[in-house]
Short mmCIF file of C-alpha atoms in Angstrom, two decimals:
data_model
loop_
_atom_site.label_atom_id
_atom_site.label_comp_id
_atom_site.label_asym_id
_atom_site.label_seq_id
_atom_site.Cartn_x
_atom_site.Cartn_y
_atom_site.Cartn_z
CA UNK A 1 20.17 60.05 146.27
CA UNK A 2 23.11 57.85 145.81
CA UNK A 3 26.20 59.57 144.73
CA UNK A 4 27.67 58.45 141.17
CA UNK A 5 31.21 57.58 141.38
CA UNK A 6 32.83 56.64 138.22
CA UNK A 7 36.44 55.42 137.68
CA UNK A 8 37.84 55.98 134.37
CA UNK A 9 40.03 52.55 133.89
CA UNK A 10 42.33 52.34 129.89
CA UNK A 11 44.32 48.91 128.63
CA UNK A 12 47.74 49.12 131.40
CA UNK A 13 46.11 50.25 133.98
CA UNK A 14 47.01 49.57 137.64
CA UNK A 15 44.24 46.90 138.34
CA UNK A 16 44.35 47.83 142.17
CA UNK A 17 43.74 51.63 141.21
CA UNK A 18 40.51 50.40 140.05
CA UNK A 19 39.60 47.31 142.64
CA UNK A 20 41.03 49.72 145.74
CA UNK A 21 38.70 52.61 146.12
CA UNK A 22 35.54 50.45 144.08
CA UNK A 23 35.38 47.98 146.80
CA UNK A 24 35.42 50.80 149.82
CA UNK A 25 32.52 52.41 148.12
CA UNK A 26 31.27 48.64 147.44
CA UNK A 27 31.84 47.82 151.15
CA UNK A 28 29.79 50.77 152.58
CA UNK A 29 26.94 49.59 150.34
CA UNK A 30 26.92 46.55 151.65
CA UNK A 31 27.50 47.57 155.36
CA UNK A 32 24.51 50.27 155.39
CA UNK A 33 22.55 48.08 153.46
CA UNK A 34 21.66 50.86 151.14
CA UNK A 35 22.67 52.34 147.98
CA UNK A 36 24.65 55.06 148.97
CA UNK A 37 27.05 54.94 145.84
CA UNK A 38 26.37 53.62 142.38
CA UNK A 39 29.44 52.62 140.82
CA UNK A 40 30.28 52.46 137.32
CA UNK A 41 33.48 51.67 135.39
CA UNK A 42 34.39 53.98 132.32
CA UNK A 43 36.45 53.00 129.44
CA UNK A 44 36.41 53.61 125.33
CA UNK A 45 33.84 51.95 125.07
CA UNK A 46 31.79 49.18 127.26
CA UNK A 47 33.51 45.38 127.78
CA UNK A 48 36.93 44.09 128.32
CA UNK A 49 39.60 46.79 129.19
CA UNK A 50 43.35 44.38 130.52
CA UNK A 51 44.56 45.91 133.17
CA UNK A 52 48.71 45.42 133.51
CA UNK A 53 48.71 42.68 135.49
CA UNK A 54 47.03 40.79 132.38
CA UNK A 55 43.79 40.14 134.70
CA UNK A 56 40.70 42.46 133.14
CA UNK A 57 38.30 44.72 133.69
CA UNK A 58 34.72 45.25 132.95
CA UNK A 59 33.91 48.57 132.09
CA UNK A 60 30.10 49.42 131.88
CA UNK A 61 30.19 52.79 130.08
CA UNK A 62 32.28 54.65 127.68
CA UNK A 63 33.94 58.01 128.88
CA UNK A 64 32.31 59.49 125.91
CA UNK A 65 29.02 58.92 127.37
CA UNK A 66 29.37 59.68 130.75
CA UNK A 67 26.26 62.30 130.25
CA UNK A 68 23.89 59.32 129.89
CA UNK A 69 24.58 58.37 133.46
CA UNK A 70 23.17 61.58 134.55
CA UNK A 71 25.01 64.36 137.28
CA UNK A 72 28.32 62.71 138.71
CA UNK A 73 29.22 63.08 141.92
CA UNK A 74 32.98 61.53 141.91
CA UNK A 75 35.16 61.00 139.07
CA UNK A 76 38.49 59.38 139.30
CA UNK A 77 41.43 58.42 137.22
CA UNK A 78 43.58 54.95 137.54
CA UNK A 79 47.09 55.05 137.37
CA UNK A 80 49.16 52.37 135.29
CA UNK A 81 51.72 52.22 132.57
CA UNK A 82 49.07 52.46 130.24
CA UNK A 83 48.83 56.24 130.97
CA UNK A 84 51.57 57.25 128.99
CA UNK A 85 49.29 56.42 125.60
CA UNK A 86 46.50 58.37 127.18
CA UNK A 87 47.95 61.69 127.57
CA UNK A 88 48.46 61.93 123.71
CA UNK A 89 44.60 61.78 123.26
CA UNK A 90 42.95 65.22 122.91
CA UNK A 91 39.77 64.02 122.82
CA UNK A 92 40.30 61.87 126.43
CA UNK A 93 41.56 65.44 127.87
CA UNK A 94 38.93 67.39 126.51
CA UNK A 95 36.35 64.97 127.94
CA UNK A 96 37.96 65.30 131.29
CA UNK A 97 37.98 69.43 130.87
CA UNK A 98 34.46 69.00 130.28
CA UNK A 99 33.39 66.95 133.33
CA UNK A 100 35.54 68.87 135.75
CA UNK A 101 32.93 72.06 135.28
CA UNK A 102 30.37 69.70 136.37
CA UNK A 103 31.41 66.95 138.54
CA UNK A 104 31.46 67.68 142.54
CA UNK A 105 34.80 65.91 142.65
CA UNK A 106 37.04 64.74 140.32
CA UNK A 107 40.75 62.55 141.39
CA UNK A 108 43.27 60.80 140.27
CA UNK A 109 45.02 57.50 141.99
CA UNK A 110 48.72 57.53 141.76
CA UNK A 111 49.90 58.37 138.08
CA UNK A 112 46.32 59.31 136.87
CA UNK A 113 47.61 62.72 138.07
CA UNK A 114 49.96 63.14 134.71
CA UNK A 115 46.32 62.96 132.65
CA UNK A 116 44.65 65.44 134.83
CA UNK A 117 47.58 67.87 134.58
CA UNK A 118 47.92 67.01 130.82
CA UNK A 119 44.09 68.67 130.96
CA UNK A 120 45.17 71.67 133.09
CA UNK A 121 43.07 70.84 135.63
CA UNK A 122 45.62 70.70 138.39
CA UNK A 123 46.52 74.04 138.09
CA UNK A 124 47.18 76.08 140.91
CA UNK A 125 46.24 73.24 143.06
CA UNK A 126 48.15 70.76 145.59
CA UNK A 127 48.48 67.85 144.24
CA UNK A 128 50.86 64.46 144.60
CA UNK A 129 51.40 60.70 142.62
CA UNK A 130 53.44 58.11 143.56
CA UNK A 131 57.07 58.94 144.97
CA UNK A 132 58.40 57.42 142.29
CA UNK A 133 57.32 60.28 139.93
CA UNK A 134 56.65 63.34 142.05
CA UNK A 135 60.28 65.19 141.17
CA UNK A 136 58.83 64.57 137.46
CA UNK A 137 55.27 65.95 137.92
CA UNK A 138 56.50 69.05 139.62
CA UNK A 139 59.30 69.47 136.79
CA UNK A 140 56.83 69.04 134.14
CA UNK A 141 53.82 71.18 135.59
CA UNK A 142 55.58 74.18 137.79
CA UNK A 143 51.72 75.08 138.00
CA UNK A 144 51.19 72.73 140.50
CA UNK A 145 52.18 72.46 143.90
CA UNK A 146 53.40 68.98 144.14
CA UNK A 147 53.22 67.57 148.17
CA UNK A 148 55.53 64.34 148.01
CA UNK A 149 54.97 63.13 151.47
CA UNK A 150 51.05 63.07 150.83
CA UNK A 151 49.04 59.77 150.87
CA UNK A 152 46.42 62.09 149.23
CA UNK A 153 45.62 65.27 148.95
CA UNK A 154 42.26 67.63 148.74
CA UNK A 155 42.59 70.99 147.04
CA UNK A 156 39.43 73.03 146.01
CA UNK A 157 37.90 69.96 144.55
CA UNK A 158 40.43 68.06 143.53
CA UNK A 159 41.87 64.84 145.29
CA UNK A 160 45.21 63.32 143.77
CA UNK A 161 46.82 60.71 145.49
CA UNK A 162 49.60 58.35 145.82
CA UNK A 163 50.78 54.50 145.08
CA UNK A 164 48.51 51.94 144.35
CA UNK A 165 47.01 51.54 147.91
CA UNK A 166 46.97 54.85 148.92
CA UNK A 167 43.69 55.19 146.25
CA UNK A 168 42.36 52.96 149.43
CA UNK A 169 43.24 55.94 151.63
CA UNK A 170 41.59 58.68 149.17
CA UNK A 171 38.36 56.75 148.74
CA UNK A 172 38.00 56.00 152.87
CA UNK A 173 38.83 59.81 153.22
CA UNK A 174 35.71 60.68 150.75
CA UNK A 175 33.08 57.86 152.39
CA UNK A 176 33.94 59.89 155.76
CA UNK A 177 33.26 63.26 154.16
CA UNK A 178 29.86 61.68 152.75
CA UNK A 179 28.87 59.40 155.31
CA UNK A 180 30.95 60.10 158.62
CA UNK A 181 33.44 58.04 160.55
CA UNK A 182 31.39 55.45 161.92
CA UNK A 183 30.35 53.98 158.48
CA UNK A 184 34.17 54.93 157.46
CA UNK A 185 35.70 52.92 160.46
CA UNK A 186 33.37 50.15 159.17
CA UNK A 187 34.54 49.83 156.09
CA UNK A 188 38.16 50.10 157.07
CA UNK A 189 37.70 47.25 159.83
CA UNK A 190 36.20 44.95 157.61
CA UNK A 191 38.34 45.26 154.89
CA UNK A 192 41.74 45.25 157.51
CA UNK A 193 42.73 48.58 157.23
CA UNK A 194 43.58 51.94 158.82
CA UNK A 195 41.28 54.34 158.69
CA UNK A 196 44.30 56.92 158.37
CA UNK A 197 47.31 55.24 158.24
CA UNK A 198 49.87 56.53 159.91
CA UNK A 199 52.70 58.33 158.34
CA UNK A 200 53.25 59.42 154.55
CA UNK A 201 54.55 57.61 151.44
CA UNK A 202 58.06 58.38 152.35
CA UNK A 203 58.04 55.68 154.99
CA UNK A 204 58.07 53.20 152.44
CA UNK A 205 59.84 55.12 148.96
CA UNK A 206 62.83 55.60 151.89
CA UNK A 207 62.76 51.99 152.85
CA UNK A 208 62.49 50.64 149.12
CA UNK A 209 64.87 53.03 147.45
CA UNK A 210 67.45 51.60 149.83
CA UNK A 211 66.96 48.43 150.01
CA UNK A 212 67.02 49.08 146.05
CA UNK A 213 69.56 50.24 145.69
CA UNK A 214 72.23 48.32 147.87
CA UNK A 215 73.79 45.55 146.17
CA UNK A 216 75.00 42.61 147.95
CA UNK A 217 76.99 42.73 151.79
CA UNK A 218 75.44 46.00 152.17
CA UNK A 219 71.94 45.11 150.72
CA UNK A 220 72.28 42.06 153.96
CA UNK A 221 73.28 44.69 156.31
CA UNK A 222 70.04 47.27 155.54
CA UNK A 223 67.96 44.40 156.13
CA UNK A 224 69.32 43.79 159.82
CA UNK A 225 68.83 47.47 160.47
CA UNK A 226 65.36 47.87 159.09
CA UNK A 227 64.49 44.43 160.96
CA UNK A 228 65.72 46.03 164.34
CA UNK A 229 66.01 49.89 164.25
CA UNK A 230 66.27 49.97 167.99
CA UNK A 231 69.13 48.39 168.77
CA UNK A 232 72.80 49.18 169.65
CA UNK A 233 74.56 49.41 166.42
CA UNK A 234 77.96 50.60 166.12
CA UNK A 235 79.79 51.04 163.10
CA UNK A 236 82.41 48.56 164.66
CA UNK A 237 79.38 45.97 164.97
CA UNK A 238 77.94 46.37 161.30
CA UNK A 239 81.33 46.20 159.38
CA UNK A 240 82.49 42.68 161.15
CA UNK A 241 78.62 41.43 160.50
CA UNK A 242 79.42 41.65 156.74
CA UNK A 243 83.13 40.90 156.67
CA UNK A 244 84.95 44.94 156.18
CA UNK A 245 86.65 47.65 157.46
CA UNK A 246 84.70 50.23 159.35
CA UNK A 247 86.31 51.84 156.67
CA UNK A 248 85.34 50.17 153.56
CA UNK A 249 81.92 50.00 154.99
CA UNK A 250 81.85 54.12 155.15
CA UNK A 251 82.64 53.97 151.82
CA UNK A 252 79.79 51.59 150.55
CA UNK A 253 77.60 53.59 152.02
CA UNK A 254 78.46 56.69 150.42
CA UNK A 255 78.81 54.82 146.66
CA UNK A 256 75.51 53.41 147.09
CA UNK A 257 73.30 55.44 149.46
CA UNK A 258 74.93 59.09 149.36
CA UNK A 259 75.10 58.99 153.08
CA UNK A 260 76.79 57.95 155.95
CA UNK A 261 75.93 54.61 158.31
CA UNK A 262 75.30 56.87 160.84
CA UNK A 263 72.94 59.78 159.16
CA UNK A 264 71.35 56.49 157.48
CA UNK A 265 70.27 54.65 160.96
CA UNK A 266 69.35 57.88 162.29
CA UNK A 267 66.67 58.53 159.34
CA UNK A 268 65.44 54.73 159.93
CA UNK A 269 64.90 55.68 164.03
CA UNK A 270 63.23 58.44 163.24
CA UNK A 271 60.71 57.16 160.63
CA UNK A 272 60.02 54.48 163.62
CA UNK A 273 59.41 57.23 165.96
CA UNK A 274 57.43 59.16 163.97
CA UNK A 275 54.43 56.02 163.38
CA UNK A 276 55.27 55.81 167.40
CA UNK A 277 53.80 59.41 167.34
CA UNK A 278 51.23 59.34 164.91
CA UNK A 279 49.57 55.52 166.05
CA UNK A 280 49.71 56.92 169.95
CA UNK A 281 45.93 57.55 171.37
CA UNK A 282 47.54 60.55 173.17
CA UNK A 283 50.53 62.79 172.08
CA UNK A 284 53.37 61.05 174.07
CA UNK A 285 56.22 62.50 175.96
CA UNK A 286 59.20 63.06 173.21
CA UNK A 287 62.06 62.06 175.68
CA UNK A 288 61.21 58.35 176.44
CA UNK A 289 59.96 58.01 172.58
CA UNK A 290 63.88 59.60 171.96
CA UNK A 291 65.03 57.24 174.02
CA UNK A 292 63.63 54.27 172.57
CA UNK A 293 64.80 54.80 169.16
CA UNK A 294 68.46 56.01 170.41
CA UNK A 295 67.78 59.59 169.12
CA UNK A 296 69.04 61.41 172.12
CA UNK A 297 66.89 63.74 173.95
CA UNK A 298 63.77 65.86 173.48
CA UNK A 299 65.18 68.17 171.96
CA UNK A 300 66.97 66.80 169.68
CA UNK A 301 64.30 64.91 168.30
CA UNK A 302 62.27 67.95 167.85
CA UNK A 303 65.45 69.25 165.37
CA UNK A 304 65.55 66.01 163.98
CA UNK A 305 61.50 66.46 163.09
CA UNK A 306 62.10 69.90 162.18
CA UNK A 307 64.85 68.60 159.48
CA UNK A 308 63.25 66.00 157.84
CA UNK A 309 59.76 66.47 158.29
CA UNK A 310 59.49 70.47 158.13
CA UNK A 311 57.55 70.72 161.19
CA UNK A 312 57.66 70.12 165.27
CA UNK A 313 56.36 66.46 166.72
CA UNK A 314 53.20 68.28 168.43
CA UNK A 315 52.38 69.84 165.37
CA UNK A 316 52.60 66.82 163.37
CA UNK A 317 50.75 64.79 165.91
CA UNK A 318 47.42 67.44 165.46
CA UNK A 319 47.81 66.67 161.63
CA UNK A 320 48.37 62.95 161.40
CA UNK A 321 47.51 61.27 164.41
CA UNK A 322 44.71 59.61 165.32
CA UNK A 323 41.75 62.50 166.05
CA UNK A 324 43.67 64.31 163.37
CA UNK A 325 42.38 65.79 159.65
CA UNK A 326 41.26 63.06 157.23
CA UNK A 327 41.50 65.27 154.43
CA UNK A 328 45.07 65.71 153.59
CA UNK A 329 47.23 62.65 155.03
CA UNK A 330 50.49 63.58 154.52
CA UNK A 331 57.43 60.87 150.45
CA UNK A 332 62.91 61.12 141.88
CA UNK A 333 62.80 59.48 139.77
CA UNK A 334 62.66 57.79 136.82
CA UNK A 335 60.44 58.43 133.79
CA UNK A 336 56.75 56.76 133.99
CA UNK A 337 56.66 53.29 134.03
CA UNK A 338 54.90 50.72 135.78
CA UNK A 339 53.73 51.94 138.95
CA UNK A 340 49.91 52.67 139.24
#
């Protein structure tokens, strides 16, 4: 039997929240040439539902009749500005209370997680959002154990994950569960993606808070160092590329960034190393990969993983390279607003 996967979509929702994971489960239709999933978009009430980008939505169903459409197998929450009016509905939480004694697994894509922990159904479970908002979601619900690294995350039945695309990675993780990683790998090829990307959220909520964050000369100079990680760059080199004192430049960095130039390029190598690690067929040798990315010896970079990452290269390798687990890809904050 095919399994029913519904997506609960509201007016300000994150339109890829919704598009992402339906067109995996769409794809692997298509590609097995059977039915395996049948698909159905839930809303107040059947028709038009805008998503925030102003394009819309057709939803099929109304959550309050999600009964009609028989057992569900998968039930998952968009993300969106528009969640912030939906956790002040009762009703919507008690509807979601209801299906999680039923449904085989019910998720949330990036901050759909506020309206399943509004329902207190993400209690006592792992869980993460978007790195924008995990400090928040941990603050707000000490109940849950918030992983802010996590693309996604499985725990007893419940699958939260992060940003936007990472609802990609949750809904490729569940076709392999159902279907295996042939069909999975599939999917991901024809739609031009990894089938577990390498690395966590933090590779990018790093970059972006940075790059945010730095205002003008300095804003220039992050660029050139994100563009080429590798090279030689001394902090003689970066202050004459934008005009300062090796100085003054110490001191941007500090007013802007809370760091140093040199604890800042250090964290850029090693987020380069570490997709090095995690995209190699076979666990490389840690002193040539420390030696590419100027991070000193072996040893150091296994400190340097211990530090940031909370665990050894080899160890991370088993969880997050390629023949690792699929089920739990493994970065504050403002208040919610419009990430999905």
């Amino acid at each position: 039997m095919p399994h029913t996967v519904v997506i609960l979509a509201y007016p300000g929702c994150q339109l890829l929240d919704v598009s992402g994971p339906w067109q995996v489960f769409a794809s692997a239709n298509d590609l097995s040439g059977r039915e395996l999933y049948r698909l159905h978009l839930a809303a107040d009430a059947p028709g038009s539902v805008a998503t925030n980008g102003g394009l819309p939505l057709l939803a099929d169903t109304a959550w309050s009749d999600l009964a009609s459409l028989g057992p569900l197998d998968t039930l998952l929450v968009a993300g969106g500005r528009g969640i912030v009016t939906q956790r002040q509905r009762p009703a919507l939480l008690a509807a979601l209370r209801d299906q999680a004694r039923q449904v085989r697994r019910l998720g949330s894509i990036c901050t759909g997680a506020f309206l399943l922990a509004d329902a207190g159904l993400l209690d006592g479970h792992q869980a993460t959002t978007h790195w924008r908002h995990c400090t928040e979601l941990a603050s707000e619900y000490p109940k849950i154990r918030v992983v802010p690294d996590a693309l996604y995350v499985e725990s007893a039945g419940r699958f939260t994950s992060a940003g936007v695309t990472a609802g990609i990675d949750l809904a490729l993780s569940l076709l392999e569960a159902d279907h295996g990683s042939t069909l999975a790998g599939q999917v991901a090829r024809e739609l031009v993606l990894f089938l577990r990307r390498p690395g966590g959220q933090s590779q990018f909520s790093e970059v972006l808070r940075s790059q945010n964050r730095a205002q003008g000369a300095l804003r220039k100079l992050l660029d050139r160092l994100h563009a080429d990680p590798g090279a030689p760059h001394r902090l003689e080199g970066m202050a004459e590329s934008i005009g300062v004192t090796p100085r003054h430049l110490s001191r941007l960095f500090r007013q802007q960034l809370a760091t140093t130039p040199g604890a800042y390029l250090t964290r850029l190598r090693l987020e380069q190393a570490r997709l090095a690690l995690v995209a190699s067929e076979r666990s490389p040798p840690l002193e040539p990969l420390a030696r590419q990315w100027r991070l000193g010896g072996a040893e150091q970079l296994r400190r340097l993983f211990q530090r940031h990452y909370g665990i050894s290269p080899s160890l991370y390798y088993q969880r997050f390279g390629p023949k690792g687990p699929v089920a739990t890809a493994t970065a504050t904050t403002p208040r919610l607003s419009n990430d999905g």
